[in-house]
Amino acid sequence: MKAKVDSIILAYLAGVKMPKQTKKETTAGQVSVNLDAEFRKSNIHEVLDKLDRELIGLKPVKTRINETAALLLVDRVRKQLELSAGAPSLHMCFTGNPGTGKTTVALRISEILHRLGYVREGHLVSVTRDDLVGQYIGHTAPKTKEVIKKAMGGVLFIDEAYYLYKPENERDYGAESIEILLQIMENNREDLVVILAGYKDRMNKFFNSNPGMRSRIAHHIDFPDYGVDELLAIANLMLAEQNYKFSADGEKVFREYIQLRMKLEHFANARSMRNALDRARLRQANRLFAGNKKSLTKIDLMTLEPDDILASRVFQEGKLDDN
Amino acid sequence: MMTNSGNKLTQGQFSFLPPLTDEQISKQIKYALKNNWAIGIEYTDDPHPRNTYWEMFGNPMFDLRDPAGILMEINNCRKIFSSHYVRVTAFDSTRGVESLKMSYIVNRPKKEPGFGLVRQEGEGRLVRYTIHSYATDKSEGERY
Ligand SMILES: Nc1ncnc2c1ncn2[C@@H]1O[C@H](COP(=O)(O)OP(=O)(O)OP(=O)(O)O)[C@@H](O)[C@H]1O
Ligand SMILES: [Mg+2]
C-alpha cells in the first residue's frame, strides 16, 4: 500500500498525471505496472517524435536516445515499486565531426531528461575550456564552481572537452578543473548531467589520460558524418524554416555544390549547409535587385535559382567562398 | 525570568522557529531565485545587532536556476565556520529598492551565551545602557 502512495507522489513530482489503470494489486498482493501505459502517459514520445522529425538522419544517435529514454522510464517505474538501484549515471560523451548536430541533440536530451524528472529545470549550459579554467593560481576552482552552479538542475555541455587537459604543460590549470568536475559528477548526480563533446580520436586520447573521466561516463554516442542526400534534406529543412525554397533546377545544382564542397577543407556538415544557404540568399537578393523586374511575386522572393548557387567560388575556382 | 529565551540569537527571518532543514532552505532559495534576487552567504562571530556587515563567504550568486549549487556553498561555509553564525541573504537590485529582501540564519554556534546589559553611570544620576555580547570578550575566531 505504501508503494502505491509513493508512486502517486513520485508521479506527481515528475509532473505526470497518474494513469488510472497502469498499476494494479494482484490477488497475491503483488503490485504490477503497465509499462506501455506509463510510456504513453509520460509524454516523452512527443519529444522523441519531434527529435525524429526535426533532425535528419542520425539513426544510431536516435536509437541510442530511445534506448536511454526506455532505460530511464523503466528505472522510474522500478522506483515506484521500491526497487531502487540508486540514481543512474547519465553523464554522456558525444563524439563527431563539426556540424554533425551534437549541440542540437544535447539541447533535446536536456528536455527529455527534464520530462522524465531526471533534471529539475532542464536548461543547458554550454561551455568551453575558457569558461572553466582560470589564468592564475586560485582562479580556476571558483570559475569552474561558478559554471557548475549555473548548470545545476540541468545539463552542463562541455564542447571540445579535451582542451581541458594539456599534457605538455604539467602545471596547466585544466587539471584542477577536471578534478572538480570528477567530484561533482560522482557526488551530485541528482543535481546535474554532464555531456562532453568533441572529435572522436582526440576524445579517446583524452579519456586514455583521464581514466577517472572515462569511468564516470556511461553513455558514449557517436555522430556519423552526413551523406549527400541527408545534407540536401537538411538544407531543404533549413530553407523551409526561413520561408525559402529551391527551384527544381536550383536543388539539382545545390546537390552538385554539396558534392564539391564535401571534398574541400573545413567541411562542417550541417553547418556548412547553413553557411552556403546564407550566401545563396545574399546572391538571390542581389539578383532580384539587378534584375530590375517591376513587380516581384511571393514565389520570386522565396525561390533560390541555380544562378544563386553557381556563383559560388566552389564552382568557379574549386575554392572556398570568403567568409 | 531569563531574557535569553531558548538561548538562541533571534535575528532575521524564521529565527523563532526550529532550525531550517536543507530542504526548507532550498525552497527559500528557490523563491529568491525566482524573484531574481542575488543570494549571499555571510558569517560572523560577532552577532551584535548593530554589526550589520558580516563577512561574505564568496561572491553573491545570481543567474542561477537551481538551489543545489547555493546549498552546496552553504554547506561548505558551515563546514569551515562550524562555530560561527552563518546567514543567507537575498538582495533585490531593482532601482530604488537596492536592499535586502530576505535574511535568515542557517548555522549557529553550539552554545550561545547571548548578551549582557551594561550600565554606565554618568554625571548626576544619568545611566547609559548598552548591550554586550559575552562571546566578544574573547578574540576573533575563539569566541564560540
Ligand atoms: N540532422 C540534422 N537535421 C537538421 N539540422 C541539423 C542536423 N544536424 C545539425 N543540424 C543543424 O546544423 C547546425 C549545426 O549543428 P550543431 O551546432 O548541433 O553541430 P555540432 O556537432 O555541435 O558542431 P560543432 O562540433 O562544430 O560544435 C545547427 O544549426 C543545426 O540546427
Ligand atoms: Mg557544437
Short mmCIF file of C-alpha atoms and ligand atoms in Angstrom, two decimals:
data_model
loop_
_atom_site.label_atom_id
_atom_site.label_comp_id
_atom_site.label_asym_id
_atom_site.label_seq_id
_atom_site.Cartn_x
_atom_site.Cartn_y
_atom_site.Cartn_z
CA MET A 1 0.00 0.00 0.00
CA LYS A 2 2.84 2.32 0.84
CA ALA A 3 4.34 1.61 -2.57
CA LYS A 4 1.14 2.79 -4.17
CA VAL A 5 1.11 6.05 -2.27
CA ASP A 6 4.77 6.63 -3.05
CA SER A 7 4.24 6.01 -6.71
CA ILE A 8 1.47 8.56 -6.84
CA ILE A 9 3.68 11.08 -5.12
CA LEU A 10 6.57 10.26 -7.43
CA ALA A 11 4.41 10.56 -10.50
CA TYR A 12 3.10 13.85 -9.20
CA LEU A 13 6.62 15.14 -8.61
CA ALA A 14 7.59 14.12 -12.11
CA GLY A 15 4.75 16.22 -13.44
CA VAL A 16 3.00 13.22 -14.87
CA LYS A 17 -0.69 12.53 -14.44
CA MET A 18 -1.07 9.19 -12.77
CA PRO A 19 -2.71 6.75 -15.17
CA LYS A 20 -5.65 5.07 -13.50
CA GLN A 21 -5.02 1.57 -14.75
CA THR A 22 -1.27 1.32 -15.02
CA LYS A 23 -0.88 -0.34 -11.72
CA LYS A 24 -2.98 -2.94 -10.03
CA GLU A 25 -2.79 -5.10 -6.98
CA THR A 26 -3.00 -8.75 -7.97
CA THR A 27 -4.55 -11.38 -5.72
CA ALA A 28 -1.19 -12.32 -4.27
CA GLY A 29 -0.91 -8.73 -3.11
CA GLN A 30 1.80 -8.10 -5.66
CA VAL A 31 1.86 -4.76 -7.37
CA SER A 32 2.22 -4.64 -11.14
CA VAL A 33 2.69 -1.79 -13.56
CA ASN A 34 1.84 -1.34 -17.20
CA LEU A 35 4.99 -0.07 -18.87
CA ASP A 36 3.32 0.78 -22.12
CA ALA A 37 0.69 2.94 -20.49
CA GLU A 38 3.36 4.53 -18.38
CA PHE A 39 5.30 5.38 -21.54
CA ARG A 40 2.27 6.91 -23.23
CA LYS A 41 1.45 8.98 -20.18
CA SER A 42 4.96 10.26 -19.66
CA ASN A 43 4.54 12.24 -22.91
CA ILE A 44 8.23 11.88 -23.75
CA HIS A 45 7.18 10.32 -27.02
CA GLU A 46 6.31 13.87 -28.06
CA VAL A 47 9.92 14.91 -27.63
CA LEU A 48 11.21 11.73 -29.24
CA ASP A 49 8.90 12.16 -32.23
CA LYS A 50 9.92 15.77 -32.58
CA LEU A 51 13.56 14.73 -32.47
CA ASP A 52 12.91 12.18 -35.20
CA ARG A 53 11.07 14.69 -37.36
CA GLU A 54 13.30 17.72 -36.99
CA LEU A 55 16.66 16.00 -37.20
CA ILE A 56 17.54 14.38 -40.50
CA GLY A 57 19.42 11.08 -40.43
CA LEU A 58 21.39 10.39 -37.25
CA LYS A 59 19.92 6.88 -36.99
CA PRO A 60 22.41 5.50 -34.45
CA VAL A 61 22.04 8.60 -32.30
CA LYS A 62 18.26 8.41 -32.31
CA THR A 63 18.35 4.70 -31.47
CA ARG A 64 20.64 5.38 -28.52
CA ILE A 65 18.42 8.16 -27.25
CA ASN A 66 15.34 5.95 -27.49
CA GLU A 67 17.12 3.19 -25.61
CA THR A 68 18.26 5.58 -22.93
CA ALA A 69 14.77 7.01 -22.57
CA ALA A 70 13.42 3.45 -22.18
CA LEU A 71 16.01 2.69 -19.53
CA LEU A 72 15.08 5.80 -17.60
CA LEU A 73 11.40 5.07 -17.85
CA VAL A 74 11.89 1.53 -16.58
CA ASP A 75 14.07 2.90 -13.83
CA ARG A 76 11.32 5.27 -12.82
CA VAL A 77 8.72 2.51 -12.80
CA ARG A 78 11.07 0.37 -10.73
CA LYS A 79 11.32 3.22 -8.27
CA GLN A 80 7.53 3.21 -7.96
CA LEU A 81 7.75 -0.40 -6.87
CA GLU A 82 10.54 0.48 -4.47
CA LEU A 83 13.13 -1.40 -6.48
CA SER A 84 15.69 1.31 -6.08
CA ALA A 85 19.02 0.93 -7.79
CA GLY A 86 20.49 4.32 -6.95
CA ALA A 87 20.47 7.29 -9.29
CA PRO A 88 21.54 6.06 -12.73
CA SER A 89 24.63 7.68 -14.16
CA LEU A 90 23.54 9.90 -17.03
CA HIS A 91 26.78 11.62 -17.95
CA MET A 92 27.40 11.32 -21.67
CA CYS A 93 30.02 11.80 -24.31
CA PHE A 94 29.16 12.94 -27.85
CA THR A 95 31.80 12.39 -30.48
CA GLY A 96 31.61 13.50 -34.09
CA ASN A 97 32.90 15.95 -36.65
CA PRO A 98 31.92 19.63 -36.67
CA GLY A 99 28.31 20.40 -37.52
CA THR A 100 27.00 16.87 -37.04
CA GLY A 101 24.37 18.06 -34.56
CA LYS A 102 25.98 17.45 -31.17
CA THR A 103 24.89 20.72 -29.61
CA THR A 104 21.42 20.41 -31.07
CA VAL A 105 20.96 16.90 -29.70
CA ALA A 106 22.28 17.95 -26.28
CA LEU A 107 19.51 20.54 -26.12
CA ARG A 108 16.91 17.88 -26.85
CA ILE A 109 18.39 15.48 -24.32
CA SER A 110 18.07 18.03 -21.58
CA GLU A 111 14.39 18.35 -22.47
CA ILE A 112 13.92 14.58 -22.37
CA LEU A 113 15.68 14.29 -19.02
CA HIS A 114 13.52 17.08 -17.69
CA ARG A 115 10.30 15.38 -18.80
CA LEU A 116 11.39 12.16 -17.18
CA GLY A 117 12.20 14.02 -13.99
CA TYR A 118 15.94 13.37 -14.02
CA VAL A 119 16.87 17.03 -14.00
CA ARG A 120 14.81 19.62 -12.17
CA GLU A 121 14.98 22.56 -14.58
CA GLY A 122 16.05 21.17 -17.95
CA HIS A 123 18.26 24.04 -19.12
CA LEU A 124 21.54 23.61 -20.99
CA VAL A 125 24.71 25.48 -20.07
CA SER A 126 27.20 25.25 -22.91
CA VAL A 127 30.87 25.97 -22.09
CA THR A 128 34.40 25.50 -23.39
CA ARG A 129 37.79 25.49 -21.66
CA ASP A 130 37.89 29.27 -21.30
CA ASP A 131 34.75 29.28 -19.17
CA LEU A 132 36.15 26.70 -16.77
CA VAL A 133 39.87 27.30 -16.49
CA GLY A 134 41.43 30.40 -14.95
CA GLN A 135 44.56 32.41 -15.73
CA TYR A 136 46.41 32.24 -12.44
CA ILE A 137 46.66 30.20 -9.26
CA GLY A 138 43.39 30.22 -7.34
CA HIS A 139 41.34 31.38 -10.31
CA THR A 140 40.26 28.02 -11.69
CA ALA A 141 38.34 26.49 -8.78
CA PRO A 142 35.92 29.41 -8.32
CA LYS A 143 35.47 29.68 -12.09
CA THR A 144 34.63 26.02 -12.51
CA LYS A 145 32.34 26.05 -9.49
CA GLU A 146 30.55 29.10 -10.82
CA VAL A 147 29.76 27.27 -14.05
CA ILE A 148 28.69 24.15 -12.18
CA LYS A 149 26.31 26.16 -10.02
CA LYS A 150 24.75 27.69 -13.13
CA ALA A 151 24.28 24.26 -14.70
CA MET A 152 22.74 22.64 -11.63
CA GLY A 153 19.23 21.43 -12.24
CA GLY A 154 20.11 20.99 -15.91
CA VAL A 155 22.79 19.84 -18.31
CA LEU A 156 26.39 21.04 -18.48
CA PHE A 157 27.66 20.74 -22.06
CA ILE A 158 31.44 20.95 -22.41
CA ASP A 159 32.44 21.41 -26.05
CA GLU A 160 35.89 20.23 -27.15
CA ALA A 161 36.46 18.84 -23.69
CA TYR A 162 39.98 17.60 -24.49
CA TYR A 163 41.31 21.14 -24.32
CA LEU A 164 40.82 20.88 -20.56
CA TYR A 165 43.80 18.58 -20.44
CA LYS A 166 47.17 19.77 -21.73
CA PRO A 167 49.71 17.03 -21.06
CA GLU A 168 52.60 19.10 -22.45
CA ASN A 169 52.24 21.54 -19.57
CA GLU A 170 52.17 19.79 -16.23
CA ARG A 171 51.26 22.97 -14.39
CA ASP A 172 48.26 23.64 -16.56
CA TYR A 173 45.22 24.70 -14.53
CA GLY A 174 42.93 22.50 -16.61
CA ALA A 175 43.76 19.53 -14.39
CA GLU A 176 42.29 21.37 -11.41
CA SER A 177 39.07 21.91 -13.31
CA ILE A 178 38.88 18.24 -14.27
CA GLU A 179 39.39 17.30 -10.63
CA ILE A 180 36.41 19.40 -9.54
CA LEU A 181 34.24 18.09 -12.36
CA LEU A 182 35.04 14.50 -11.42
CA GLN A 183 33.99 15.13 -7.87
CA ILE A 184 30.73 16.77 -8.88
CA MET A 185 29.94 14.08 -11.45
CA GLU A 186 30.25 11.50 -8.72
CA ASN A 187 28.62 13.26 -5.78
CA ASN A 188 25.96 15.41 -7.40
CA ARG A 189 24.42 13.01 -9.90
CA GLU A 190 20.95 14.17 -8.97
CA ASP A 191 21.85 17.81 -9.46
CA LEU A 192 23.34 17.88 -12.95
CA VAL A 193 24.19 15.84 -16.02
CA VAL A 194 27.49 16.46 -17.78
CA ILE A 195 27.85 15.98 -21.54
CA LEU A 196 31.34 16.11 -23.06
CA ALA A 197 31.66 16.69 -26.79
CA GLY A 198 34.44 16.67 -29.36
CA TYR A 199 36.19 14.86 -32.17
CA LYS A 200 36.41 11.14 -31.67
CA ASP A 201 40.16 10.50 -31.83
CA ARG A 202 41.01 13.43 -29.57
CA MET A 203 38.27 12.44 -27.14
CA ASN A 204 39.70 8.94 -26.97
CA LYS A 205 43.15 10.31 -26.22
CA PHE A 206 41.63 12.49 -23.52
CA PHE A 207 39.91 9.51 -21.89
CA ASN A 208 43.10 7.46 -22.04
CA SER A 209 44.93 10.04 -19.98
CA ASN A 210 41.91 10.67 -17.72
CA PRO A 211 40.59 7.25 -16.77
CA GLY A 212 38.57 8.79 -13.95
CA MET A 213 36.58 10.72 -16.52
CA ARG A 214 36.02 7.68 -18.71
CA SER A 215 34.72 5.62 -15.82
CA ARG A 216 32.16 8.26 -14.90
CA ILE A 217 30.60 8.41 -18.34
CA ALA A 218 28.07 5.72 -19.03
CA HIS A 219 26.83 6.74 -22.46
CA HIS A 220 29.11 7.23 -25.44
CA ILE A 221 27.27 8.36 -28.57
CA ASP A 222 28.98 8.72 -31.92
CA PHE A 223 27.64 11.16 -34.52
CA PRO A 224 28.32 9.98 -38.09
CA ASP A 225 29.02 12.37 -40.96
CA TYR A 226 26.03 13.07 -43.21
CA GLY A 227 25.70 11.74 -46.76
CA VAL A 228 24.80 13.92 -49.75
CA ASP A 229 21.09 13.07 -49.57
CA GLU A 230 20.96 13.83 -45.88
CA LEU A 231 22.74 17.15 -46.35
CA LEU A 232 20.30 18.08 -49.09
CA ALA A 233 17.37 17.17 -46.86
CA ILE A 234 18.88 19.26 -44.05
CA ALA A 235 19.31 22.19 -46.45
CA ASN A 236 15.68 21.90 -47.53
CA LEU A 237 14.59 21.81 -43.91
CA MET A 238 16.65 24.90 -43.08
CA LEU A 239 15.20 26.75 -46.07
CA ALA A 240 11.65 25.83 -45.14
CA GLU A 241 12.23 27.23 -41.65
CA GLN A 242 13.12 30.57 -43.22
CA ASN A 243 10.37 30.53 -45.84
CA TYR A 244 12.71 29.89 -48.76
CA LYS A 245 12.89 27.02 -51.24
CA PHE A 246 14.96 25.76 -54.14
CA SER A 247 13.57 25.77 -57.65
CA ALA A 248 13.76 22.30 -59.21
CA ASP A 249 16.96 23.25 -61.04
CA GLY A 250 18.24 25.08 -58.01
CA GLU A 251 18.03 21.90 -55.98
CA LYS A 252 19.92 19.94 -58.63
CA VAL A 253 22.71 22.48 -58.63
CA PHE A 254 22.83 22.58 -54.87
CA ARG A 255 23.29 18.81 -54.82
CA GLU A 256 26.33 19.27 -57.08
CA TYR A 257 27.52 22.03 -54.80
CA ILE A 258 27.34 19.67 -51.82
CA GLN A 259 29.37 17.04 -53.62
CA LEU A 260 32.09 19.57 -54.44
CA ARG A 261 32.02 21.22 -51.05
CA MET A 262 32.40 17.92 -49.18
CA LYS A 263 35.79 17.40 -50.75
CA LEU A 264 37.13 20.81 -49.76
CA GLU A 265 38.76 21.66 -46.44
CA HIS A 266 36.92 22.87 -43.34
CA PHE A 267 33.80 20.98 -44.26
CA ALA A 268 31.42 21.20 -41.30
CA ASN A 269 28.45 19.06 -42.31
CA ALA A 270 25.12 20.74 -41.50
CA ARG A 271 26.80 23.99 -40.50
CA SER A 272 28.38 24.28 -43.97
CA MET A 273 24.87 23.91 -45.39
CA ARG A 274 23.62 26.76 -43.25
CA ASN A 275 26.51 28.98 -44.34
CA ALA A 276 26.07 28.10 -48.02
CA LEU A 277 22.38 28.93 -47.82
CA ASP A 278 23.07 32.26 -46.16
CA ARG A 279 25.36 33.17 -49.06
CA ALA A 280 22.81 31.96 -51.59
CA ARG A 281 20.20 34.21 -50.01
CA LEU A 282 22.56 37.14 -50.35
CA ARG A 283 23.09 36.40 -54.04
CA GLN A 284 19.36 35.95 -54.58
CA ALA A 285 18.70 39.39 -53.11
CA ASN A 286 21.32 40.91 -55.40
CA ARG A 287 19.90 39.10 -58.40
CA LEU A 288 16.42 40.40 -57.66
CA PHE A 289 17.80 43.91 -57.38
CA ALA A 290 19.87 43.72 -60.55
CA GLY A 291 17.01 42.08 -62.45
CA ASN A 292 15.09 45.34 -62.45
CA LYS A 293 11.84 43.46 -62.57
CA LYS A 294 8.90 45.83 -61.97
CA SER A 295 6.87 43.59 -59.71
CA LEU A 296 8.04 40.57 -57.74
CA THR A 297 5.75 37.75 -56.72
CA LYS A 298 5.87 35.91 -53.44
CA ILE A 299 7.34 32.96 -55.33
CA ASP A 300 10.15 35.16 -56.73
CA LEU A 301 11.03 36.26 -53.23
CA MET A 302 11.06 32.70 -51.92
CA THR A 303 12.93 30.86 -54.62
CA LEU A 304 16.65 30.17 -54.88
CA GLU A 305 17.67 29.63 -58.52
CA PRO A 306 20.74 27.86 -59.95
CA ASP A 307 22.49 31.21 -60.51
CA ASP A 308 22.39 31.95 -56.79
CA ILE A 309 24.44 28.84 -56.18
CA LEU A 310 26.57 28.64 -59.30
CA ALA A 311 28.17 31.99 -58.46
CA SER A 312 29.98 30.32 -55.57
CA ARG A 313 33.76 30.05 -55.83
CA VAL A 314 33.34 26.36 -55.14
CA PHE A 315 32.04 26.12 -58.71
CA GLN A 316 34.14 28.88 -60.24
CA GLU A 317 37.57 28.05 -58.86
CA GLY A 318 37.14 24.93 -56.75
CA LYS A 319 37.92 27.07 -53.71
CA LEU A 320 36.01 28.13 -50.61
CA ASP A 321 33.95 31.31 -50.61
CA ASP A 322 35.25 34.14 -48.46
CA ASN A 323 33.66 34.47 -45.04
CA MET B 1 12.88 35.35 34.27
CA MET B 2 15.62 34.58 31.73
CA THR B 3 15.84 37.16 28.95
CA ASN B 4 17.77 34.95 26.51
CA SER B 5 14.85 32.62 25.82
CA GLY B 6 15.87 29.35 24.23
CA ASN B 7 19.48 30.54 24.44
CA LYS B 8 19.50 31.46 20.80
CA LEU B 9 20.07 34.53 18.72
CA THR B 10 16.88 35.85 17.12
CA GLN B 11 17.77 37.90 14.06
CA GLY B 12 16.26 37.92 10.59
CA GLN B 13 13.53 35.62 9.36
CA PHE B 14 12.48 32.30 10.89
CA SER B 15 14.67 32.83 13.96
CA PHE B 16 11.94 31.79 16.40
CA LEU B 17 11.41 28.53 14.53
CA PRO B 18 13.42 25.35 14.87
CA PRO B 19 16.45 25.36 12.53
CA LEU B 20 15.51 25.09 8.82
CA THR B 21 16.23 21.77 7.15
CA ASP B 22 18.26 21.73 3.92
CA GLU B 23 15.05 21.08 2.04
CA GLN B 24 13.37 24.10 3.58
CA ILE B 25 16.42 26.24 2.86
CA SER B 26 16.34 25.08 -0.78
CA LYS B 27 12.73 26.21 -1.07
CA GLN B 28 13.57 29.64 0.33
CA ILE B 29 16.46 29.93 -2.13
CA LYS B 30 14.24 28.87 -5.00
CA TYR B 31 11.82 31.61 -4.06
CA ALA B 32 14.60 34.19 -4.06
CA LEU B 33 15.98 32.96 -7.41
CA LYS B 34 12.52 33.18 -8.92
CA ASN B 35 12.44 36.84 -7.96
CA ASN B 36 15.89 37.46 -9.45
CA TRP B 37 17.42 38.40 -6.12
CA ALA B 38 21.17 37.93 -5.63
CA ILE B 39 21.92 35.45 -2.88
CA GLY B 40 24.78 35.92 -0.45
CA ILE B 41 26.23 33.74 2.27
CA GLU B 42 27.69 35.60 5.25
CA TYR B 43 29.31 34.61 8.52
CA THR B 44 30.41 36.24 11.76
CA ASP B 45 31.30 35.53 15.35
CA ASP B 46 30.25 39.00 16.44
CA PRO B 47 26.45 38.87 16.30
CA HIS B 48 25.81 42.25 17.95
CA PRO B 49 22.59 43.59 16.39
CA ARG B 50 24.46 46.73 15.25
CA ASN B 51 27.02 44.62 13.38
CA THR B 52 25.23 44.90 10.05
CA TYR B 53 28.07 43.83 7.80
CA TRP B 54 29.06 40.21 8.23
CA GLU B 55 31.89 38.65 6.23
CA MET B 56 30.91 37.42 2.76
CA PHE B 57 31.55 33.78 2.00
CA GLY B 58 32.40 34.01 -1.71
CA ASN B 59 30.63 36.31 -4.13
CA PRO B 60 26.90 36.96 -4.28
CA MET B 61 25.19 34.40 -6.52
CA PHE B 62 22.69 35.22 -9.24
CA ASP B 63 21.71 33.99 -12.71
CA LEU B 64 21.20 30.53 -11.27
CA ARG B 65 18.27 28.24 -11.98
CA ASP B 66 18.52 25.72 -9.19
CA PRO B 67 19.21 25.98 -5.44
CA ALA B 68 21.52 22.94 -5.30
CA GLY B 69 24.67 24.96 -6.05
CA ILE B 70 23.91 27.50 -3.35
CA LEU B 71 23.11 24.80 -0.81
CA MET B 72 26.50 23.32 -1.67
CA GLU B 73 28.18 26.63 -0.80
CA ILE B 74 26.15 26.94 2.41
CA ASN B 75 27.39 23.53 3.46
CA ASN B 76 30.98 24.50 2.59
CA CYS B 77 30.62 27.57 4.76
CA ARG B 78 29.08 25.57 7.60
CA LYS B 79 32.00 23.16 7.44
CA ILE B 80 34.66 25.87 7.52
CA PHE B 81 32.90 28.13 10.04
CA SER B 82 31.10 25.47 12.04
CA SER B 83 31.02 27.50 15.25
CA HIS B 84 30.14 30.85 13.63
CA TYR B 85 26.80 32.33 12.75
CA VAL B 86 26.03 31.86 9.06
CA ARG B 87 23.17 33.62 7.32
CA VAL B 88 21.71 33.64 3.84
CA THR B 89 20.68 36.96 2.33
CA ALA B 90 18.73 37.85 -0.80
CA PHE B 91 19.42 41.24 -2.35
CA ASP B 92 16.96 42.97 -4.66
CA SER B 93 18.91 45.20 -7.04
CA THR B 94 15.84 46.85 -8.56
CA ARG B 95 16.44 50.56 -8.86
CA GLY B 96 15.07 52.36 -5.86
CA VAL B 97 14.85 49.17 -3.82
CA GLU B 98 18.52 48.12 -3.69
CA SER B 99 18.26 46.37 -0.38
CA LEU B 100 17.88 43.01 1.29
CA LYS B 101 14.59 41.22 0.84
CA MET B 102 15.48 38.17 2.89
CA SER B 103 17.93 37.25 5.62
CA TYR B 104 17.93 34.15 7.77
CA ILE B 105 20.38 32.25 9.95
CA VAL B 106 21.38 28.77 8.74
CA ASN B 107 24.15 27.94 11.19
CA ARG B 108 24.82 28.87 14.78
CA PRO B 109 27.36 28.01 17.48
CA LYS B 110 26.51 25.12 19.80
CA LYS B 111 26.39 27.34 22.84
CA GLU B 112 25.04 30.85 22.58
CA PRO B 113 25.62 32.78 25.78
CA GLY B 114 23.81 35.82 24.40
CA PHE B 115 24.15 39.42 25.57
CA GLY B 116 24.58 41.16 28.88
CA LEU B 117 23.13 44.52 29.77
CA VAL B 118 25.86 47.03 30.68
CA ARG B 119 25.04 50.06 32.79
CA GLN B 120 27.33 53.07 32.70
CA GLU B 121 26.92 55.74 35.34
CA GLY B 122 27.32 59.30 34.08
CA GLU B 123 27.14 62.73 35.70
CA GLY B 124 24.38 63.26 38.21
CA ARG B 125 22.02 60.33 38.20
CA LEU B 126 22.46 59.62 34.47
CA VAL B 127 22.72 55.97 33.48
CA ARG B 128 23.61 54.81 29.97
CA TYR B 129 22.59 51.34 28.88
CA THR B 130 24.15 49.18 26.21
CA ILE B 131 24.24 45.50 25.40
CA HIS B 132 27.40 43.49 25.20
CA SER B 133 27.94 40.05 23.69
CA TYR B 134 29.62 37.79 26.23
CA ALA B 135 31.35 35.96 23.40
CA THR B 136 33.25 39.03 22.16
CA ASP B 137 35.33 39.14 25.34
CA LYS B 138 37.45 36.55 23.62
CA SER B 139 39.40 37.28 20.47
CA GLU B 140 38.11 36.73 16.97
CA GLY B 141 37.90 33.08 15.93
CA GLU B 142 37.91 31.84 19.54
CA ARG B 143 34.55 33.12 20.61
CA TYR B 144 32.30 30.10 20.36
N1 LIG C 1 20.34 16.13 -38.51
C1 LIG C 1 20.10 17.44 -38.63
N2 LIG C 1 18.94 17.86 -39.15
C2 LIG C 1 18.70 19.17 -39.25
N3 LIG C 1 19.53 20.14 -38.90
C3 LIG C 1 20.72 19.79 -38.36
C4 LIG C 1 21.07 18.43 -38.19
N4 LIG C 1 22.29 18.35 -37.66
C5 LIG C 1 22.71 19.61 -37.48
N5 LIG C 1 21.76 20.49 -37.89
C6 LIG C 1 21.91 21.95 -37.88
O1 LIG C 1 23.25 22.26 -38.16
C7 LIG C 1 23.77 23.29 -37.33
C8 LIG C 1 24.99 22.82 -36.61
O2 LIG C 1 24.65 21.82 -35.68
P1 LIG C 1 25.32 21.74 -34.21
O3 LIG C 1 25.72 23.08 -33.74
O4 LIG C 1 24.43 20.94 -33.35
O5 LIG C 1 26.63 20.88 -34.58
P2 LIG C 1 27.84 20.45 -33.61
O6 LIG C 1 28.05 19.00 -33.83
O7 LIG C 1 27.58 20.91 -32.23
O8 LIG C 1 29.06 21.24 -34.24
P3 LIG C 1 30.46 21.64 -33.54
O9 LIG C 1 31.20 20.38 -33.28
O10 LIG C 1 31.14 22.45 -34.60
O11 LIG C 1 30.11 22.39 -32.32
C9 LIG C 1 22.63 23.68 -36.43
O12 LIG C 1 22.08 24.86 -36.96
C10 LIG C 1 21.62 22.54 -36.52
O13 LIG C 1 20.31 23.02 -36.41
MG MG C 2 28.51 22.47 -31.07
#
